[in-house]
Tab-separated table of C-alpha atoms in Angstrom:
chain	number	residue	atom	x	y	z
A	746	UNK	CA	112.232	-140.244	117.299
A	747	UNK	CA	108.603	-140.239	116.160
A	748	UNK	CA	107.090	-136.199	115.757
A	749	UNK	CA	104.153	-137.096	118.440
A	750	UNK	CA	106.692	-138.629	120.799
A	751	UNK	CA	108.756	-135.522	120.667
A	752	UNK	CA	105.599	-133.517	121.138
A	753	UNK	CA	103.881	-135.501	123.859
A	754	UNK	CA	107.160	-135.174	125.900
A	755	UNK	CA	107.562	-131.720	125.529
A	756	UNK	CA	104.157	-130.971	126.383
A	757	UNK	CA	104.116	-133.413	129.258
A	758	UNK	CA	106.880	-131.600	130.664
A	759	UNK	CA	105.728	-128.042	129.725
A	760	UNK	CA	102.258	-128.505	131.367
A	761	UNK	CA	103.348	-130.060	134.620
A	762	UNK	CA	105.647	-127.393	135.384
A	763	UNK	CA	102.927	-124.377	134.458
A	764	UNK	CA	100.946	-126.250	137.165
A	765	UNK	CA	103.523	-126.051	139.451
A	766	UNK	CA	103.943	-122.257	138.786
A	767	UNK	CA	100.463	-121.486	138.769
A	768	UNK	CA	100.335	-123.316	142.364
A	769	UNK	CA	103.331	-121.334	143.623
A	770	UNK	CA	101.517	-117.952	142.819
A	771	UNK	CA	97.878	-118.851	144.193
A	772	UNK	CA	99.611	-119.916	147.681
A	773	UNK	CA	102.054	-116.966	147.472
A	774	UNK	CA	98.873	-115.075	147.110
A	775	UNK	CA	96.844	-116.010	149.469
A	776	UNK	CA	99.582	-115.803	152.316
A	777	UNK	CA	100.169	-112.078	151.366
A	778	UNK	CA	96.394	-111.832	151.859
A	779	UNK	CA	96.652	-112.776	155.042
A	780	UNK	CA	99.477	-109.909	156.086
A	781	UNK	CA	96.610	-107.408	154.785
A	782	UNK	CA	94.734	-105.482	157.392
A	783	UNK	CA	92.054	-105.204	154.568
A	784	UNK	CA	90.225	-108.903	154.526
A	785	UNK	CA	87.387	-107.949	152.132
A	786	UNK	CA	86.423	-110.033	149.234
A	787	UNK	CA	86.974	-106.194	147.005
A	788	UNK	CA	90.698	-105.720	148.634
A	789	UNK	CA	91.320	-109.407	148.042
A	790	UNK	CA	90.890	-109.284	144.281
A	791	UNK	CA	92.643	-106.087	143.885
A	792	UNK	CA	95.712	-108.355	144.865
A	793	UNK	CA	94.697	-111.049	142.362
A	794	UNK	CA	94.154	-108.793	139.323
A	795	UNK	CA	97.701	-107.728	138.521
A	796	UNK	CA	98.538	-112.004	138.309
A	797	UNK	CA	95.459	-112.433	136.288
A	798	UNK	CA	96.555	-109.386	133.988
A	799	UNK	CA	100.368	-111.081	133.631
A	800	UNK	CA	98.936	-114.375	132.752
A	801	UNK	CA	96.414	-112.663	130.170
A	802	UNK	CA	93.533	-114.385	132.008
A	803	UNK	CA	91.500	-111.786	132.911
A	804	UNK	CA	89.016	-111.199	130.075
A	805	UNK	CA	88.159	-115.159	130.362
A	806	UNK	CA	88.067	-114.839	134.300
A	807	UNK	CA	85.356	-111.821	133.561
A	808	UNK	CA	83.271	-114.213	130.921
A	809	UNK	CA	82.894	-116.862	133.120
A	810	UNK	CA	82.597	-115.185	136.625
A	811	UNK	CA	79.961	-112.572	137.667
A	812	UNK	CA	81.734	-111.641	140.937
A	813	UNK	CA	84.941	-110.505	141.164
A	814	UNK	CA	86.298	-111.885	144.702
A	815	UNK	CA	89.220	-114.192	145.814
A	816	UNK	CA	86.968	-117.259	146.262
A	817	UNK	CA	86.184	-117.068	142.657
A	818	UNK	CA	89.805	-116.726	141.246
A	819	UNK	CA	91.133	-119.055	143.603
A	820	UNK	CA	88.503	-121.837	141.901
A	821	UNK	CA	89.084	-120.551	138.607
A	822	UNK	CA	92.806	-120.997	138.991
A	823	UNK	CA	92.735	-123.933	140.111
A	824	UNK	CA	89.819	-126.366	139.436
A	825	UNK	CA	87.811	-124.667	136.199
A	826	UNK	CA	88.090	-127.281	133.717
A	827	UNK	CA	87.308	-124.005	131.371
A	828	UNK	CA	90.364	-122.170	132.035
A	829	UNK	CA	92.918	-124.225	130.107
A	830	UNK	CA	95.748	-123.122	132.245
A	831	UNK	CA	94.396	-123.589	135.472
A	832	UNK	CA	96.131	-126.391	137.749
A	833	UNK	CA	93.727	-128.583	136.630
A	834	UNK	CA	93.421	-128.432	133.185
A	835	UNK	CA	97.382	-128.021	133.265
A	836	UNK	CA	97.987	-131.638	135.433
A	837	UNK	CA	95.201	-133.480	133.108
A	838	UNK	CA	96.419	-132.388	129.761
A	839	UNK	CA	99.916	-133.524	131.363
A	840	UNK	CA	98.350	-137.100	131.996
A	841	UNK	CA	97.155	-136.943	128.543
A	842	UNK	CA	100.592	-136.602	126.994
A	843	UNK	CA	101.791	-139.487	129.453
A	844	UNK	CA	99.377	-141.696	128.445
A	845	UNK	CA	99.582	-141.326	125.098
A	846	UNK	CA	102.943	-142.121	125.230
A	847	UNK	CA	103.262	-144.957	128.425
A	848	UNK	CA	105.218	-147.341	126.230
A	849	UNK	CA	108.304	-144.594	125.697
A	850	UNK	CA	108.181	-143.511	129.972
A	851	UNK	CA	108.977	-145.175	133.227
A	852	UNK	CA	106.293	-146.854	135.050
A	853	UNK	CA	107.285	-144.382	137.983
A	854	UNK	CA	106.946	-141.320	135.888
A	855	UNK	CA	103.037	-142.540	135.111
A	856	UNK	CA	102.228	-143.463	138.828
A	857	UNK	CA	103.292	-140.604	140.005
A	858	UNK	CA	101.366	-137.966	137.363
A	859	UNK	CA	98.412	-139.997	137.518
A	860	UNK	CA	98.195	-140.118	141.415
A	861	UNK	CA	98.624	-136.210	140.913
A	862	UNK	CA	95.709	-136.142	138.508
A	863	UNK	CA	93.616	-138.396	140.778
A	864	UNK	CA	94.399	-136.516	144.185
A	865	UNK	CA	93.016	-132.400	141.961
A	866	UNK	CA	90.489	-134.416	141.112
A	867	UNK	CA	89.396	-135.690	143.621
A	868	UNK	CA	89.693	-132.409	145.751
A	869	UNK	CA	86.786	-130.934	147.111
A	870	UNK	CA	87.353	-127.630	145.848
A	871	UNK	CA	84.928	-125.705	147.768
A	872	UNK	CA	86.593	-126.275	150.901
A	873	UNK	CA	89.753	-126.030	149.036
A	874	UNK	CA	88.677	-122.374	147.696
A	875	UNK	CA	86.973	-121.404	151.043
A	876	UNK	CA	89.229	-122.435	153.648
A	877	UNK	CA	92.209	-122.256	152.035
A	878	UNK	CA	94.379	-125.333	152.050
A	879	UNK	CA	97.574	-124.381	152.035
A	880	UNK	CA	98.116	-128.513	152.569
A	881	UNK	CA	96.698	-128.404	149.342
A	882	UNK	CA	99.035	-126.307	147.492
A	883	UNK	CA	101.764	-127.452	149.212
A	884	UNK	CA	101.109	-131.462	147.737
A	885	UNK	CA	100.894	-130.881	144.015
A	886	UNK	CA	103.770	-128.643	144.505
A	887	UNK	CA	105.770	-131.352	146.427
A	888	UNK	CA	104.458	-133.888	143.799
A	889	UNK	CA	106.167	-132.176	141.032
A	890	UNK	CA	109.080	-131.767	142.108
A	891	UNK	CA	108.920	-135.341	143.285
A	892	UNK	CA	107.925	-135.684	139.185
A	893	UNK	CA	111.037	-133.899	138.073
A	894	UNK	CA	112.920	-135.500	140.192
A	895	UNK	CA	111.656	-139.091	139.192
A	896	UNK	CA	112.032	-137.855	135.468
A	897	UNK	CA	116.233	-137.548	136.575
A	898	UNK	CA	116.688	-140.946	138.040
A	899	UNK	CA	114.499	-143.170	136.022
A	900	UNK	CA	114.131	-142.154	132.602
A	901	UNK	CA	117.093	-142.389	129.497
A	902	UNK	CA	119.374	-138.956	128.950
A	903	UNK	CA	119.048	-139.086	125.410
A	904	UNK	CA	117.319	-137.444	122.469
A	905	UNK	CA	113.756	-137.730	124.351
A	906	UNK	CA	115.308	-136.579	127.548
A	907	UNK	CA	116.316	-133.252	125.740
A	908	UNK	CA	112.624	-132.262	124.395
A	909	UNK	CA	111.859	-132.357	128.375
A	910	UNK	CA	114.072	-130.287	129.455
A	911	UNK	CA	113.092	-127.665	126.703
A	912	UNK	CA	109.175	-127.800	127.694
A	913	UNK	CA	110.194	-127.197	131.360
A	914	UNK	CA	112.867	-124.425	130.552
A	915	UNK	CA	110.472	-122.473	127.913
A	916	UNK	CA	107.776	-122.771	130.584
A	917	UNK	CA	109.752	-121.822	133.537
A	918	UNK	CA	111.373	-118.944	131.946
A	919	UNK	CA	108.349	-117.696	130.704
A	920	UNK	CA	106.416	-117.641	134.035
A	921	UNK	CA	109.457	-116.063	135.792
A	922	UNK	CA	108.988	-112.971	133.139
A	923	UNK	CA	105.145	-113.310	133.841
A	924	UNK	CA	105.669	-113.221	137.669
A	925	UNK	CA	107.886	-109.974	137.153
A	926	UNK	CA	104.989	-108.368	135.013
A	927	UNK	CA	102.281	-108.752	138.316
A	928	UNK	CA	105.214	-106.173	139.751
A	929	UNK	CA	104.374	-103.881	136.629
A	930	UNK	CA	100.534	-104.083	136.913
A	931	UNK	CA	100.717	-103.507	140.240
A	932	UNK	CA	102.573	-100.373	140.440
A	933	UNK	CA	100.020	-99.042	137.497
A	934	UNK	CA	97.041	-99.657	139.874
A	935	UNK	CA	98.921	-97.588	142.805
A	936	UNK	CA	97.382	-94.201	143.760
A	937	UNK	CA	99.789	-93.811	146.592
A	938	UNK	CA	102.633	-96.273	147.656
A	939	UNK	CA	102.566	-98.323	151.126
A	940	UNK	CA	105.893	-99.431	152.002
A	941	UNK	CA	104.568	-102.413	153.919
A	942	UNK	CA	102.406	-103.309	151.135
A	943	UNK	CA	105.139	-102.946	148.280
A	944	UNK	CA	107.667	-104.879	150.514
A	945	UNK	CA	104.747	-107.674	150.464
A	946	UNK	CA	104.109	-107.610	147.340
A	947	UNK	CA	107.957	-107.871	146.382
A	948	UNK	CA	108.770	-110.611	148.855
A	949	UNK	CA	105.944	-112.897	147.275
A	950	UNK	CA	107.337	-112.611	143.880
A	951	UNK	CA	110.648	-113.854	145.417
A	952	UNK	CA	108.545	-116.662	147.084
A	953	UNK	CA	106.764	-117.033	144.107
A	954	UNK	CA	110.093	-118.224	142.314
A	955	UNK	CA	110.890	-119.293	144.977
A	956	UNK	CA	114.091	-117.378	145.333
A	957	UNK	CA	113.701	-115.317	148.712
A	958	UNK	CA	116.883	-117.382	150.365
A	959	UNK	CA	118.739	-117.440	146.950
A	960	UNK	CA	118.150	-113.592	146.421
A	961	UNK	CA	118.702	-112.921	150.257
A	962	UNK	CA	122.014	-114.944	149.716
A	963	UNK	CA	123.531	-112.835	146.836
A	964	UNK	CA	122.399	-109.406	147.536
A	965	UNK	CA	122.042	-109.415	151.830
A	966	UNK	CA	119.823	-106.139	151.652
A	967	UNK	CA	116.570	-104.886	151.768
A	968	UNK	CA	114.644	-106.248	149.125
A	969	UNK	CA	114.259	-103.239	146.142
A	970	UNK	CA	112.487	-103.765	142.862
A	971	UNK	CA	115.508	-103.340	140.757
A	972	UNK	CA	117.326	-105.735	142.242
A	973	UNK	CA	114.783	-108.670	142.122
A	974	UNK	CA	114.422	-107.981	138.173
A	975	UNK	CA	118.303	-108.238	138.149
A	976	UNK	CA	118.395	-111.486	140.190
A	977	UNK	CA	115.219	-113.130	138.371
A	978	UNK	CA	116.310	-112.255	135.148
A	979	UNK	CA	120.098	-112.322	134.988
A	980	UNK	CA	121.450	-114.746	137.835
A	981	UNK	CA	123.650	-116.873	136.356
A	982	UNK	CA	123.072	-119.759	138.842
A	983	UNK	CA	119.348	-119.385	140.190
A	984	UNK	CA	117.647	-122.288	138.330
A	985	UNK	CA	114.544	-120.460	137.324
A	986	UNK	CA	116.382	-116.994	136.586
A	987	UNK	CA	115.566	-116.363	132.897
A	988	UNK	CA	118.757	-116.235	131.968
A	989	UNK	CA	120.100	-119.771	133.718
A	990	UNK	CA	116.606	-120.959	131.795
A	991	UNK	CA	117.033	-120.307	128.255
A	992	UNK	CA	120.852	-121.147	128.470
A	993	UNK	CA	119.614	-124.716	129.765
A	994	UNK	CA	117.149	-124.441	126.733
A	995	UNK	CA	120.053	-123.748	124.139
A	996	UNK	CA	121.944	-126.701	125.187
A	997	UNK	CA	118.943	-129.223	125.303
A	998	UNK	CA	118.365	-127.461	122.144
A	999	UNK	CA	121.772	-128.315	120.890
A	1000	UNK	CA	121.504	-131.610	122.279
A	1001	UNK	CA	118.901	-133.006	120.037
A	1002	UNK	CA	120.633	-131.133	116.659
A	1003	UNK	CA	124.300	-132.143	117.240
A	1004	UNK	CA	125.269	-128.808	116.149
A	1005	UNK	CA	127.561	-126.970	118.139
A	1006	UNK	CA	126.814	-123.851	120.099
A	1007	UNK	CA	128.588	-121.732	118.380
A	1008	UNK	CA	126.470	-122.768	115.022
A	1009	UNK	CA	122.989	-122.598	114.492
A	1010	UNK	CA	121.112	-125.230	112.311
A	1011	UNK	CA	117.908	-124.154	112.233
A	1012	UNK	CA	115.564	-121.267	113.059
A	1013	UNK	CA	114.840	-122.073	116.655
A	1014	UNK	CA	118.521	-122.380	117.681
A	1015	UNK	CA	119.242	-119.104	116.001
A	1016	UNK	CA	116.382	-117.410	118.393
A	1017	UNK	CA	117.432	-119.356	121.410
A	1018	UNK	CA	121.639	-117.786	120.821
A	1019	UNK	CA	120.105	-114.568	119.904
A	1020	UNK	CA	118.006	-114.071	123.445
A	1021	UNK	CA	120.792	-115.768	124.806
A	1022	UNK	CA	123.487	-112.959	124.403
A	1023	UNK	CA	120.380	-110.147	124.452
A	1024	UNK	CA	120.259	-111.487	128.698
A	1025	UNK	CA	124.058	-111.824	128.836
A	1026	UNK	CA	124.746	-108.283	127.440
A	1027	UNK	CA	121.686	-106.341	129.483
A	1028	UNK	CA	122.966	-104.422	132.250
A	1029	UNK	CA	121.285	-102.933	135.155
A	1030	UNK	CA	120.491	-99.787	133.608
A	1031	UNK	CA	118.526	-101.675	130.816
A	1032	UNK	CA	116.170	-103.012	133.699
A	1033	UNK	CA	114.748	-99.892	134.847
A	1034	UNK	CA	111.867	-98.249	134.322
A	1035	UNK	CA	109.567	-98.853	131.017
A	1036	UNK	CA	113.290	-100.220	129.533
A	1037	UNK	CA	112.867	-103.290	131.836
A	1038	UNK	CA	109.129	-103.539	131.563
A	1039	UNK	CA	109.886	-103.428	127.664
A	1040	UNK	CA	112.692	-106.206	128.109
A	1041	UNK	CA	110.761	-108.687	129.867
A	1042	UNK	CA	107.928	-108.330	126.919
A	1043	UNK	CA	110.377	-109.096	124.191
A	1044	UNK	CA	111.677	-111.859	126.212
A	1045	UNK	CA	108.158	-113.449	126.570
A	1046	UNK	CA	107.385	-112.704	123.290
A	1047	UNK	CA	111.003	-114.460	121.900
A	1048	UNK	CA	110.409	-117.740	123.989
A	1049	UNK	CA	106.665	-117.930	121.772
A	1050	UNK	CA	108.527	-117.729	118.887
A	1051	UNK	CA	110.651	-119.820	120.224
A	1052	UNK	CA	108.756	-123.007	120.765
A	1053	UNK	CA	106.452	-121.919	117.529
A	1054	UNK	CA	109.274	-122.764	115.484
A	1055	UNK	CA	110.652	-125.842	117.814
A	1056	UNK	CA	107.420	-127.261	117.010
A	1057	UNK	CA	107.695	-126.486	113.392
A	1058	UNK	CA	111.094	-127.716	112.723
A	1059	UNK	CA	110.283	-131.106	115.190
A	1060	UNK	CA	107.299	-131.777	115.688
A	1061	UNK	CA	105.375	-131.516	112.635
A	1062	UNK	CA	103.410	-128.154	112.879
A	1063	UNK	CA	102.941	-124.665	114.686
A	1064	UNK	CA	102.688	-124.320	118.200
A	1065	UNK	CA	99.317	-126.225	119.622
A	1066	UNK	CA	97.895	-125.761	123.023
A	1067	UNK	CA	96.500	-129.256	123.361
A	1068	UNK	CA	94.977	-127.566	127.025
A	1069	UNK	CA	93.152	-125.213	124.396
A	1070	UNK	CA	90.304	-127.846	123.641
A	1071	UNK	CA	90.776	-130.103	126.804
A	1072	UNK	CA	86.989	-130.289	127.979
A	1073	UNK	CA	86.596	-133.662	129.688
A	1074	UNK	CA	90.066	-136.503	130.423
């Protein structure tokens, strides 16, 4: 398989389901807004800054916005061409890879990302940002799935197949570790803690994985902080727990090399066994406190290195963030 095929599939894959993600946690978002007794536009971005801090998008957010209200984050994730991760930039930098590749997919798999491209575009994202469509949301989430799901049924489970399932898995894993972090930031910005609040704040980050039925299903209690880091890290059968992600990764991984799991053949596969056993050997006392919050860094900062040297070893280069330079599809 050609290097740019590999990449373009990867990416494809990787950028579609950070849209979905960064969908998931502007609707979560918003509909913990609305529990809040506090409607002001000042209250309202205290809620978004801890997500902007996790995603490391708040210095760009403060460049390109004078005001700091919910309006104004709500349009920057999700329609500024000039945030490259925002659900726009994400979906048409996905189309990108498609296209450049339309010969190696199904004609399915194009329709169905370029009718997604067409319908954010087309958006009017004033009323979008102002009224708050949650009809909105709820479509480009339902269209990739729909993507994914399309991806299953029509499209060969072979070598290319395998550099799919690695964007998605790298992705996903990383924004359940980013998700956790908004938990982190927000506790630092506390002065006083509101049970009704907290237990807000902690259901959306199950509903922003969603895993509020899965977690409700394995634990039946009252949701506690320690026990959502256990489930969203360490479940062995949640499909976007960390751990359930990078062991999906590892065998995609081994997949493409032939080597057997219990070998390494190159740098990436020896990173991917390594954070492998680092989940399956943490226990519950390694999640607490600044242990956990130093956990889930390492783990975000192993998946970079990660996919840096997945792109070196197939894909002819270091990591590059074709979103990075995306300015007009």
């Amino acid at each position: 398989m050609l290097c740019r095929v590999a990449d373009s599939l990867f990416w494809m894959s990787r950028y579609t389901e950070r849209a979905e993600n960064i969908v998931r946690l502007v609707d979560v978002t918003h509909q913990t807004l609305l529990e809040s007794e506090n409607s002001s536009e000042e209250v309202g971005y205290q809620h978004w800054k801890p997500l902007l801090r996790s995603l490391g998008d708040e210095a760009l957010f403060d460049s390109l916005y004078k005001e700091r209200s919910s309006y104004n984050v709500t349009e920057f994730l999700t329609f500024n061409s000039d945030n490259p991760s925002s659900v726009y930039s994400c979906i048409a930098a996905a189309r990108e890879n498609a296209r450049m590749i339309r010969d190696q997919i199904s004609s399915e798999m194009w329709e169905t990302l370029n009718k997604l491209y067409l319908y954010v575009k087309r958006a009017d994202a004033n009323q979008v940002c102002s009224e708050i469509n949650f009809g909105f949301f709820q479509a480009i989430k339902e269209s990739t799935l729909l993507f994914q799901g399309i991806i299953e049924s029509t499209f060969p489970h072979e070598l290319g197949f395998e550099y799919i399932v690695c964007g998605r898995q790298i992705e996903r894993a990383d924004k359940t570790c980013r998700i956790l972090d908004t938990k982190t930031y927000m506790a630092r910005g506390d002065k006083q803690v509101d049970e009704t609040l907290e237990a807000a704040q902690l259901a959306a980050i199950l509903r922003g994985c969603s895993g509020f039925e899965a977690f409700q299903h394995d634990f039946s209690a009252e949701v506690d902080p320690l026990l959502i880091k256990r489930f969203l890290l360490l479940s062995r059968t949640f499909p976007r727990s960390t751990l359930h992600c990078v062991q999906r990764l590892q065998g995609a991984m081994h997949a493409i090399s032939g080597c057997p799991t219990s070998h390494y053949s190159n740098e990436s596969e020896r990173l991917t066994g390594k954070l492998v056993a680092k989940l399956n050997y943490s226990t519950a006392a390694d999640l607490e406190g600044t242990k956990g919050d130093k956990l889930i860094k390492e783990i975000e900062d192993d998946l970079a290195d990660i996919a840096s040297e997945m792109s070196k070893q197939y894909m002819g280069g270091g990591i590059y963030d074709p979103a990075a330079e995306l300015t007009e599809v």
